[in-house]
GROMACS .gro file of C-alpha atoms in nm:
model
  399
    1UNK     CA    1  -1.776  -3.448  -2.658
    2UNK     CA    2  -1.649  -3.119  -2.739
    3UNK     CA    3  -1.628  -2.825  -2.516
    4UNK     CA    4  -1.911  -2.512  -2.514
    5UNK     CA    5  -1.808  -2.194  -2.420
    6UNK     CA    6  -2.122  -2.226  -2.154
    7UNK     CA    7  -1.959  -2.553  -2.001
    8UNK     CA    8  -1.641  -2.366  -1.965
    9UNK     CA    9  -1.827  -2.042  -1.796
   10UNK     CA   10  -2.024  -2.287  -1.557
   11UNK     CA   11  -1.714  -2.474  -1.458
   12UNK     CA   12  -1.678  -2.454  -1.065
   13UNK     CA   13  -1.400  -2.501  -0.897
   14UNK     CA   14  -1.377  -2.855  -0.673
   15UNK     CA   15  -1.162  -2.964  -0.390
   16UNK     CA   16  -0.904  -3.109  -0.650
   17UNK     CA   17  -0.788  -2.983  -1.048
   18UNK     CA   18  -1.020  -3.177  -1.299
   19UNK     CA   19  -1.008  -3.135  -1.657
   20UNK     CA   20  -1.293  -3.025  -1.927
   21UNK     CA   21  -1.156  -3.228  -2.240
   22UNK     CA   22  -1.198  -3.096  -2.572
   23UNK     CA   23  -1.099  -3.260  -2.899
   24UNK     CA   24  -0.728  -3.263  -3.005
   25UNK     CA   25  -0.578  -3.342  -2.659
   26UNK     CA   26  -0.711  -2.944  -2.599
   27UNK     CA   27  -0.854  -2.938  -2.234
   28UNK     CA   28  -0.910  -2.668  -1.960
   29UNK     CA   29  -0.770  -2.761  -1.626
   30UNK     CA   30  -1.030  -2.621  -1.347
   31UNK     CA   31  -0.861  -2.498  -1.012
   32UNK     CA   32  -0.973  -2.544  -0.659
   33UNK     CA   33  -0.923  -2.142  -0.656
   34UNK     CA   34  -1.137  -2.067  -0.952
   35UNK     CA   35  -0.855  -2.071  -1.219
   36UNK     CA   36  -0.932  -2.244  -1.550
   37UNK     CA   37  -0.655  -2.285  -1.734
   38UNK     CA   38  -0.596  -2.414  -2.114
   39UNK     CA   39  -0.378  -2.722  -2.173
   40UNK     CA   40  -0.266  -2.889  -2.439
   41UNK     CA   41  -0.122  -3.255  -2.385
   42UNK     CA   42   0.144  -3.359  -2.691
   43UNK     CA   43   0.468  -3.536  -2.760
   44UNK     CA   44   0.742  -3.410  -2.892
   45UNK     CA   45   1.092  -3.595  -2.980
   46UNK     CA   46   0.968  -3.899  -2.779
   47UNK     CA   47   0.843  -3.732  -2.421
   48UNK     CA   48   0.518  -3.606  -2.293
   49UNK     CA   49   0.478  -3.269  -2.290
   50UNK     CA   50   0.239  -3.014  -2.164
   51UNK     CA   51   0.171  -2.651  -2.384
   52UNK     CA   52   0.022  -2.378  -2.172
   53UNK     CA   53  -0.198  -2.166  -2.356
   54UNK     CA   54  -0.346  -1.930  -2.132
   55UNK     CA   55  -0.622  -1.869  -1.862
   56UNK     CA   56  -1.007  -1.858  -1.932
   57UNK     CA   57  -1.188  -1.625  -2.011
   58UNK     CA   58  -0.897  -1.449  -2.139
   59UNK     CA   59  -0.834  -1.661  -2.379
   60UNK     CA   60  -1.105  -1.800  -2.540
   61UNK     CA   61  -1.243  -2.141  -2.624
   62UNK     CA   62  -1.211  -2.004  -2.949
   63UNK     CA   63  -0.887  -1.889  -2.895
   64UNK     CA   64  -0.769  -2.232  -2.757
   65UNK     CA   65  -0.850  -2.375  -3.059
   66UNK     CA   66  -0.679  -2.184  -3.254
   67UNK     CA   67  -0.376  -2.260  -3.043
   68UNK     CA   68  -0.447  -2.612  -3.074
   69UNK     CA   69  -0.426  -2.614  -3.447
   70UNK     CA   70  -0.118  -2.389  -3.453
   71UNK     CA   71   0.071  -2.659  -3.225
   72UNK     CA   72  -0.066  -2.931  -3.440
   73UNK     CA   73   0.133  -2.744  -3.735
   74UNK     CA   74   0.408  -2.662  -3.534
   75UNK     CA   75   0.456  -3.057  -3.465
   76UNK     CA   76   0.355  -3.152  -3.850
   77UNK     CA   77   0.673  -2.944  -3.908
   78UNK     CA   78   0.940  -3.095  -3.615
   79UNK     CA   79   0.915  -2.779  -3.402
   80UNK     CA   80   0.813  -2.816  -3.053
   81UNK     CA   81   0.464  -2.558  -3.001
   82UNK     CA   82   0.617  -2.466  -2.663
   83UNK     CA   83   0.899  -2.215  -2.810
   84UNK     CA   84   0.674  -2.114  -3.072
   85UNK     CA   85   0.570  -1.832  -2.888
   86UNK     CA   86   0.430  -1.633  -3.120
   87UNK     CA   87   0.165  -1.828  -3.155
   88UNK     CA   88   0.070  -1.703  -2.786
   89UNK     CA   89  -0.089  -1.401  -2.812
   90UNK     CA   90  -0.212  -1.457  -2.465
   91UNK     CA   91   0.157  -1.418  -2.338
   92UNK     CA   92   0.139  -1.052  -2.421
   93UNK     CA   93   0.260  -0.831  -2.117
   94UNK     CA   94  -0.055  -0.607  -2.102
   95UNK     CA   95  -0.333  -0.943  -2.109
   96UNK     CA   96  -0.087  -1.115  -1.813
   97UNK     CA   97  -0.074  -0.759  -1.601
   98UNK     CA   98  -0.465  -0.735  -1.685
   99UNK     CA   99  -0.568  -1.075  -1.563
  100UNK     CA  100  -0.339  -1.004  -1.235
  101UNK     CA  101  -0.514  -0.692  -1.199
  102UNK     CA  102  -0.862  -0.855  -1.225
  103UNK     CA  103  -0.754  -1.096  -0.982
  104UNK     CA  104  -0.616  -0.893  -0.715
  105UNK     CA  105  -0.846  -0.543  -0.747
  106UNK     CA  106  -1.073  -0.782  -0.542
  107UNK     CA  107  -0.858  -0.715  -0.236
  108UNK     CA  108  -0.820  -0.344  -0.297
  109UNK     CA  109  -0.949  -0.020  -0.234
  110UNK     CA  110  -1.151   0.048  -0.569
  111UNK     CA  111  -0.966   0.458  -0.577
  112UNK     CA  112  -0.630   0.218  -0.504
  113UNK     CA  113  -0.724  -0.054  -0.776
  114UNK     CA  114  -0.800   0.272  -1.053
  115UNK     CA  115  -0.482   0.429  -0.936
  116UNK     CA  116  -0.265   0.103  -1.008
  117UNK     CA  117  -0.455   0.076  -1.328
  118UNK     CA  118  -0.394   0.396  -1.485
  119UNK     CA  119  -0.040   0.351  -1.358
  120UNK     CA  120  -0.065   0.043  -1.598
  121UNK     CA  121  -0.174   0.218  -1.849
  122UNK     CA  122  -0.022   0.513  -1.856
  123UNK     CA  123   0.371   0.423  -1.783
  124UNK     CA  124   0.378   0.069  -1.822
  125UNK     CA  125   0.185  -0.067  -2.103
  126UNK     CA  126   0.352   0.181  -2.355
  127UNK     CA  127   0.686   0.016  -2.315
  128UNK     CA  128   0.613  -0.358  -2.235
  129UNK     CA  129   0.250  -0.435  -2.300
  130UNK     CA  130   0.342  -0.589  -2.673
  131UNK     CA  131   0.658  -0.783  -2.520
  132UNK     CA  132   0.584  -1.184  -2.478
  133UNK     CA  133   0.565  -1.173  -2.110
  134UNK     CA  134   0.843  -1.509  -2.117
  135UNK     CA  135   1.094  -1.288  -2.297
  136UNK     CA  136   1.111  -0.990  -2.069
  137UNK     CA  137   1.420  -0.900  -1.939
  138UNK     CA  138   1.554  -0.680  -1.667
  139UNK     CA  139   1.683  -0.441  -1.951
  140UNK     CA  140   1.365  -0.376  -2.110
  141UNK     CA  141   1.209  -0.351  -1.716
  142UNK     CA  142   1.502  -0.087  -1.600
  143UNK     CA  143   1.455   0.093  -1.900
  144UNK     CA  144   1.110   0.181  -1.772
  145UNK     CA  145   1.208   0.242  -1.461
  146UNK     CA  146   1.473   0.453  -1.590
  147UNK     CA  147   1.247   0.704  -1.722
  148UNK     CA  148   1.018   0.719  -1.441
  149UNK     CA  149   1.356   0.829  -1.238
  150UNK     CA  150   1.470   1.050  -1.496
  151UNK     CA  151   1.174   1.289  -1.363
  152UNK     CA  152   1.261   1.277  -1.033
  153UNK     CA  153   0.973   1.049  -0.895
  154UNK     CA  154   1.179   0.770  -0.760
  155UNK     CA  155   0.872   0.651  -0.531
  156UNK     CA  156   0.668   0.626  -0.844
  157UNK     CA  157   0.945   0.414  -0.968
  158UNK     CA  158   0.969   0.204  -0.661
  159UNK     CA  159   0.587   0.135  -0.684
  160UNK     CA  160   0.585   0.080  -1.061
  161UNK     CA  161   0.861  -0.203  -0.983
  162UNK     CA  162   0.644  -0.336  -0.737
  163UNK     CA  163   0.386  -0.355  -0.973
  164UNK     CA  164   0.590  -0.539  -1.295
  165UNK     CA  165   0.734  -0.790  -1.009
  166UNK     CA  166   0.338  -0.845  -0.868
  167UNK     CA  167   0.240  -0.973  -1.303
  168UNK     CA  168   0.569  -1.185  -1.333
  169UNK     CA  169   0.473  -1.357  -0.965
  170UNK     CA  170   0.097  -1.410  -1.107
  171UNK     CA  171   0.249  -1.495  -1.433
  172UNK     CA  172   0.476  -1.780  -1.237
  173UNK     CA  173   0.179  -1.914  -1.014
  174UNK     CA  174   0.004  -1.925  -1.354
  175UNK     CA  175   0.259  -2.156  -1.535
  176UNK     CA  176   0.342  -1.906  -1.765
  177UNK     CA  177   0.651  -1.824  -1.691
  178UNK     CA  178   0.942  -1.958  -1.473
  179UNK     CA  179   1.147  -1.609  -1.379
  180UNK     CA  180   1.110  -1.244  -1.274
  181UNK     CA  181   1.298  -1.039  -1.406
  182UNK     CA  182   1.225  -0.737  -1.224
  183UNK     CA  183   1.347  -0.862  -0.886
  184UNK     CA  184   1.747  -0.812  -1.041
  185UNK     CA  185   1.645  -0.463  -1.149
  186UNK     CA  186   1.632  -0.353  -0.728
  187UNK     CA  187   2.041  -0.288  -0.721
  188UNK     CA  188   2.028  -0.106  -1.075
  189UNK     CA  189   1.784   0.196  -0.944
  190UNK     CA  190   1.857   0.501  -0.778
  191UNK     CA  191   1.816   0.564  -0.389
  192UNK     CA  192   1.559   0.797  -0.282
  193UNK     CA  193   1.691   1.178  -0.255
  194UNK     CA  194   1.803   1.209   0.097
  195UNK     CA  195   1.564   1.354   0.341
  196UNK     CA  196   1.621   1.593   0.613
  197UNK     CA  197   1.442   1.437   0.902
  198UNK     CA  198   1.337   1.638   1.205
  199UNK     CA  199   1.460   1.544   1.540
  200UNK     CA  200   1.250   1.210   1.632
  201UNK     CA  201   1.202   1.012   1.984
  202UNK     CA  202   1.259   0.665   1.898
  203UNK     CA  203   1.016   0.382   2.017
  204UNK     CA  204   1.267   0.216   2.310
  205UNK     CA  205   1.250   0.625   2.427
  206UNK     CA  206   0.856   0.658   2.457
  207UNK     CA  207   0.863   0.528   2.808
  208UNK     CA  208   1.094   0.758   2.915
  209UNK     CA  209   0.926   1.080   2.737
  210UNK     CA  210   0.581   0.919   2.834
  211UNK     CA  211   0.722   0.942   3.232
  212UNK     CA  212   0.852   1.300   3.204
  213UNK     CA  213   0.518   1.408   3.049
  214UNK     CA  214   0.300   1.268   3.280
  215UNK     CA  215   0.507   1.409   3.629
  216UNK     CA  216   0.607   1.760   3.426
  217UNK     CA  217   0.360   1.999   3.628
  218UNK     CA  218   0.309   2.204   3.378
  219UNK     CA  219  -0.001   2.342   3.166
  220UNK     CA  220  -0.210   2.027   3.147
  221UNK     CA  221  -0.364   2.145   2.808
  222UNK     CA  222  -0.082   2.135   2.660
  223UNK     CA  223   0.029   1.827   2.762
  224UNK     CA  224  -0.299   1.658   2.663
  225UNK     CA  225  -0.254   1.836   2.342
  226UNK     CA  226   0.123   1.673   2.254
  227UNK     CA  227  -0.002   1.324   2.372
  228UNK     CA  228  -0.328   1.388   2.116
  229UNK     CA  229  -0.105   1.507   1.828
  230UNK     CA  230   0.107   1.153   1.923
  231UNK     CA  231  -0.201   0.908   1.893
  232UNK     CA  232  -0.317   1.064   1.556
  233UNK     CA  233   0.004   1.157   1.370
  234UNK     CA  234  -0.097   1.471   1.256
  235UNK     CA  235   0.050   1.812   1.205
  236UNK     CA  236   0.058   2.020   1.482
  237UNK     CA  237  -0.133   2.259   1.271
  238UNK     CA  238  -0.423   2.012   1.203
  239UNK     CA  239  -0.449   1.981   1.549
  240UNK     CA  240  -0.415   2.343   1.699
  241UNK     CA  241  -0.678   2.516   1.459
  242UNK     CA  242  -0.909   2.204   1.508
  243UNK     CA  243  -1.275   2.239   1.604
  244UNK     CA  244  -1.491   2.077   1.800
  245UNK     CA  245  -1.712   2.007   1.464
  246UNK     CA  246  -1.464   1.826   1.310
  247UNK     CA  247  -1.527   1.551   1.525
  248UNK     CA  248  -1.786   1.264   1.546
  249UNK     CA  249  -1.732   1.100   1.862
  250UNK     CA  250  -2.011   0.834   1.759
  251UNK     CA  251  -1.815   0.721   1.441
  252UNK     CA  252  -1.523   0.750   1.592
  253UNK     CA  253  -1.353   0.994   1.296
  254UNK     CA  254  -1.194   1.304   1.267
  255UNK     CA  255  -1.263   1.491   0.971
  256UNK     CA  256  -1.014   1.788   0.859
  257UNK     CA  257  -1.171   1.967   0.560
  258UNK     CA  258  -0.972   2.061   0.270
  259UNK     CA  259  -0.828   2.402   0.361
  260UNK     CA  260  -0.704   2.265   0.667
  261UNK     CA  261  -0.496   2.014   0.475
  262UNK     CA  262  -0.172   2.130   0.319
  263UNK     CA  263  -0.228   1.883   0.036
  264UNK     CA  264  -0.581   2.056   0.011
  265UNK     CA  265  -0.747   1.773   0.063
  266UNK     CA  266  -0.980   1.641   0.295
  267UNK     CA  267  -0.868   1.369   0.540
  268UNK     CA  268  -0.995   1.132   0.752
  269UNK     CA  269  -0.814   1.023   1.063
  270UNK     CA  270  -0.949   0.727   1.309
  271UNK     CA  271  -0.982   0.806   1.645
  272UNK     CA  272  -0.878   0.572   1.887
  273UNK     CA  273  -0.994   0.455   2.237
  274UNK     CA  274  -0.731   0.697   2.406
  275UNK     CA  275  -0.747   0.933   2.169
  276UNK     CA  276  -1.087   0.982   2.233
  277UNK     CA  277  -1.065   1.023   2.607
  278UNK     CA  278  -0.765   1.269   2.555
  279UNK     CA  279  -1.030   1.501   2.352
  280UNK     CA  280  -1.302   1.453   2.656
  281UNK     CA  281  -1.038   1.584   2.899
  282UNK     CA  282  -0.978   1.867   2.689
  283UNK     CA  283  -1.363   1.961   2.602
  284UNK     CA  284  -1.335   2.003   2.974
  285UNK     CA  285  -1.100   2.290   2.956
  286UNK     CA  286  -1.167   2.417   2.641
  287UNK     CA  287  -1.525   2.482   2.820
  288UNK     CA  288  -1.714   2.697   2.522
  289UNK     CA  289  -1.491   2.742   2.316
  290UNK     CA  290  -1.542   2.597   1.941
  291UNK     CA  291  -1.148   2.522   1.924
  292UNK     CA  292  -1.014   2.203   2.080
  293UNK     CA  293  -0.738   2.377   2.206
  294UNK     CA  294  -0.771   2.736   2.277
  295UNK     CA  295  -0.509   2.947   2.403
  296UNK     CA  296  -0.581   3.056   2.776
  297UNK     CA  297  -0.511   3.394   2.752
  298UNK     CA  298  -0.725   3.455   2.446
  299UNK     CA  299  -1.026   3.176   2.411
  300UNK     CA  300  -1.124   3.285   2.025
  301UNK     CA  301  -0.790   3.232   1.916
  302UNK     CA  302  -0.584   2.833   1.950
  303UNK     CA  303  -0.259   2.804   2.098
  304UNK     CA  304   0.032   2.932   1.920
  305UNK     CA  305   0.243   2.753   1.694
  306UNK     CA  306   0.558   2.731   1.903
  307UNK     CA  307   0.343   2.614   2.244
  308UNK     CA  308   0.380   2.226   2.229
  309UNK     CA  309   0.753   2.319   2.115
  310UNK     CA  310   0.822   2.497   2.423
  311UNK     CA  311   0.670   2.239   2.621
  312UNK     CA  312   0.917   1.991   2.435
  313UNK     CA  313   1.177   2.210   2.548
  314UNK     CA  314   1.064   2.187   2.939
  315UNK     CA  315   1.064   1.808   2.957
  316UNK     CA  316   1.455   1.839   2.834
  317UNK     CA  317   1.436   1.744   2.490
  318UNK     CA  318   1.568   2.092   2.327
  319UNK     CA  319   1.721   1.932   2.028
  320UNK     CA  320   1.643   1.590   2.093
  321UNK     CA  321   1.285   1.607   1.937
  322UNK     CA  322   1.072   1.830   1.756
  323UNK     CA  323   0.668   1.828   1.743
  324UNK     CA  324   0.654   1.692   1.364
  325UNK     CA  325   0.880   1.459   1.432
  326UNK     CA  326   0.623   1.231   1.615
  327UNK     CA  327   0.505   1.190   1.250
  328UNK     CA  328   0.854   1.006   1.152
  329UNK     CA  329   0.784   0.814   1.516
  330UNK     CA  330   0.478   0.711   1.398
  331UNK     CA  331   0.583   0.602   1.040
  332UNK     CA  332   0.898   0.414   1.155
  333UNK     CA  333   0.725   0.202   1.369
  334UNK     CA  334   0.388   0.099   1.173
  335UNK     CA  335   0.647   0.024   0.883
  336UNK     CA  336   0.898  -0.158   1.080
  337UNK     CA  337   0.608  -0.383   1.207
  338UNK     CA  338   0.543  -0.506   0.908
  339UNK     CA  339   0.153  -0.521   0.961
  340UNK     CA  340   0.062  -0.235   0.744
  341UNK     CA  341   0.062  -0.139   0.351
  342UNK     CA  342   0.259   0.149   0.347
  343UNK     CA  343  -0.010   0.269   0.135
  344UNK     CA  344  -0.180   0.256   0.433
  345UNK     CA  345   0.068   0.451   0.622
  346UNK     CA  346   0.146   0.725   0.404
  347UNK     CA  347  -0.278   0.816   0.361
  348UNK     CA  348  -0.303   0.799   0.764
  349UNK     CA  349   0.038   1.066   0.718
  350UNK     CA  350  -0.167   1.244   0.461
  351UNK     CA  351   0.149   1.270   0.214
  352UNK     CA  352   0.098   1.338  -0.124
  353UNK     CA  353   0.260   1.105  -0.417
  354UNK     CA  354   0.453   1.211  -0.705
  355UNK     CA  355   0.244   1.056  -0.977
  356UNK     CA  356   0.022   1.340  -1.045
  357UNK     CA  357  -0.249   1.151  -1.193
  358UNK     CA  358  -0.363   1.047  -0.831
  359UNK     CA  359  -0.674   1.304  -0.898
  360UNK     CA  360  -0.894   1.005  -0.751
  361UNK     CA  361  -0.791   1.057  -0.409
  362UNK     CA  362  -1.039   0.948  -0.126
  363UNK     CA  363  -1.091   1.098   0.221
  364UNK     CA  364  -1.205   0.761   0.308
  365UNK     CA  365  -0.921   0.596   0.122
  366UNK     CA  366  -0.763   0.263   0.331
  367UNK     CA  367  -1.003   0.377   0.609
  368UNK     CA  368  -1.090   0.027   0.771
  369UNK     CA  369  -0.726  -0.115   0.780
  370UNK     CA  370  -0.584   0.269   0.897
  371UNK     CA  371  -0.868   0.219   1.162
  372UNK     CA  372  -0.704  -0.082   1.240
  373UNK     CA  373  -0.373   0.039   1.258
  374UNK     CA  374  -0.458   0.347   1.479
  375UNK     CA  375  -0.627   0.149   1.722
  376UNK     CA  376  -0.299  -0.090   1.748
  377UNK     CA  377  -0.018   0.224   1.732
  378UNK     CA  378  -0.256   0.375   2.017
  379UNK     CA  379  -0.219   0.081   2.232
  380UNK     CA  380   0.101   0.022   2.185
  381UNK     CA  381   0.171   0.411   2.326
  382UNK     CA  382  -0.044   0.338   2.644
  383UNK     CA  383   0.165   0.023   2.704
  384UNK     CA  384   0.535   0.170   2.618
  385UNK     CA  385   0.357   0.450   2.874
  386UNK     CA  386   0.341   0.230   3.128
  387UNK     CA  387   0.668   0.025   3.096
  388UNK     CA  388   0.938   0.144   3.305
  389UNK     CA  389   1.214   0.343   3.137
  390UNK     CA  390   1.571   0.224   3.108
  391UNK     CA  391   1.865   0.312   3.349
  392UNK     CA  392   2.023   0.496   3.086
  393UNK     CA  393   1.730   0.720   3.016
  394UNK     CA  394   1.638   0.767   3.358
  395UNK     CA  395   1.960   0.888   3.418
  396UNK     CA  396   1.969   1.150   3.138
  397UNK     CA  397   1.679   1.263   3.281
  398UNK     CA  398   1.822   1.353   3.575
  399UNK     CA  399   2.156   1.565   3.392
   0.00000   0.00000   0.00000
């Protein structure tokens, strides 16, 4: 009995593949992960072959037919359907990228799925939507990635590469396609512009700094201040004109309105279980005050710019280290892990991307998993805190 586009619609996936059979050795092959795929069973110059036609609803009963009937005339004719893909409009670049995008935008961020999207739309689709998805080649990928470059936004490129290799994987575990392409295009684009990096403590150094901040006897708010800055990753601006508003203790979040920010925009950082007792301590010494961190002499006004610096300096690391570079500590060791999107990473950094499109950005955006991550970089600190520091450092603490 022939197919209905309702059967096809109700089809639920089982512990096994089964098959809906339609007439002409047409059928869709159901998926224990929802898939439904169209196949076509035929012979051609004496063997069995399978044609893959494309994914449902995508391509439509209709559509399958269609297909069906082309193959049929590709066969009456000695050719085998399978190269004939013209007849595949369903191989098209842009209806592959869209059904990995519908597949995967379940998993995202909605602001993140959008972004990717207009990515797709914007740079991508222009120069590879039309292209039969089984006939791109690393030429036609680089040449898009070339021109991305060629404006100087060689993240954006990176990404955009991640994004053409993410269709041709889907494309694979779809049986559309036995290659990608994009994954020889890596060695043919250009290294990031070099950046200069501010001195940075390294994470097998934390337990020594972590010892020489905690026996320095020096101005404790200032101290508690540094370590703060440490568990949040932010700039020590953010941090010296903050306000005891900012903060909700009972959702656990910081929030640093928009002229605060120097991307102008607001941001949301988690506050862990450490962090949080840090800002108690400091509520005690701050007193009245509505900043966090006040300077002593003058209780209207925060500390100065160059205080947690200074302090630095005094626990011998003139040189060695720099405030912002806790940021790079921070970053090199959530990425190294390997836990975290650096996505992720980069919104907890509050950096800004090149693709200036990104006028959907969220406060809020990657919140839950940079919750997450904040709550594991914060315990890591407390333990590498606790963990006795090497012979070597010890001893160039002592010079």
């Amino acid at each position: 009995m022939p197919l209905s586009d309702l059967k096809c619609r109700n089809a639920k996936p089982a512990e096994k593949d089964y098959k809906l059979t339609d007439a002409g050795r047409l059928y869709l092959l159901v998926r224990p992960n929802g898939s439904k795929l169209w196949r076509m069973n035929y012979q051609f110059a004496g063997k069995q072959k399978t044609l893959s036609i494309g994914a449902y609803p995508s391509v439509s009963l209709a559509d399958a037919r269609q297909s069906r009937e082309n193959a049929k005339e590709h066969l009456a004719h000695g050719r085998d359907p399978a190269l004939a893909s013209a007849d595949h409009p369903e191989r098209r670049f842009k209806i592959v990228a869209t059904n990995w995008w519908d597949a995967r935008r379940k998993r995202w961020n909605a602001v993140y799925a959008e972004r990717i999207w207009s990515r797709l739309e914007n740079r991508v689709f222009p120069r590879l939507g039309e292209l039969d998805v089984t006939k791109v080649a690393a030429r036609d990928i680089l040449a898009l990635i070339k021109e991305i470059e060629v404006e100087g936004k060689h993240d954006l490129a990176r990404r955009v590469r991640q994004y053409v290799s993410g269709v041709f994987r889907f494309a694979i575990a779809s049986e559309i396609t036995a290659t990608d392409p994009s994954a020889t295009v890596i060695d043919a684009m250009e290294s990031r512009p070099k950046t200069v990096h501010r001195a940075a403590i390294r994470e097998e150094e934390l337990p020594e700094f972590f010892r020489r901040l905690r026996n320095y006897n020096g101005e404790s708010q200032t101290a508690l201040a540094l370590e703060l800055l440490i568990h949040t990753a932010v700039r020590s601006k953010e941090l010296r004109l903050a306000t005891w508003s900012e903060f909700d203790f009972e959702k656990k979040i910081w929030r640093i309105p928009e002229e605060r920010m120097k991307m102008k925009k607001e941001h949301f950082v988690p506050l862990s279980k450490r962090a949080i007792e840090i800002l108690y301590e400091l509520k005690e010494i701050a007193g009245d005050s509505d900043l966090i961190v006040p300077s002593p002499d003058k209780v209207a006004q925060p500390i100065s710019n160059n205080t947690m610096l200074y302090y630095l300096y005094r626990l011998g690391y003139h040189s060695k280290a720099t405030v912002h570079g806790f940021r790079s500590t921070f970053s090199t060791i959530a990425n190294e892990s390997g836990l975290w999107r650096e996505d992720a990473i980069e919104t907890q950094l509050a950096h800004s991307e090149e693709d200036e499109s990104r006028d959907s950005y969220n406060a809020a955006l990657y919140l839950a998993e940079r919750t997450r991550m904040m709550k594991w970089y914060s315990e890591k600190l407390v333990t590498l805190s606790k963990k006795v520091p090497n012979r070597d450092d010890l001893l160039e603490g002592l010079l």
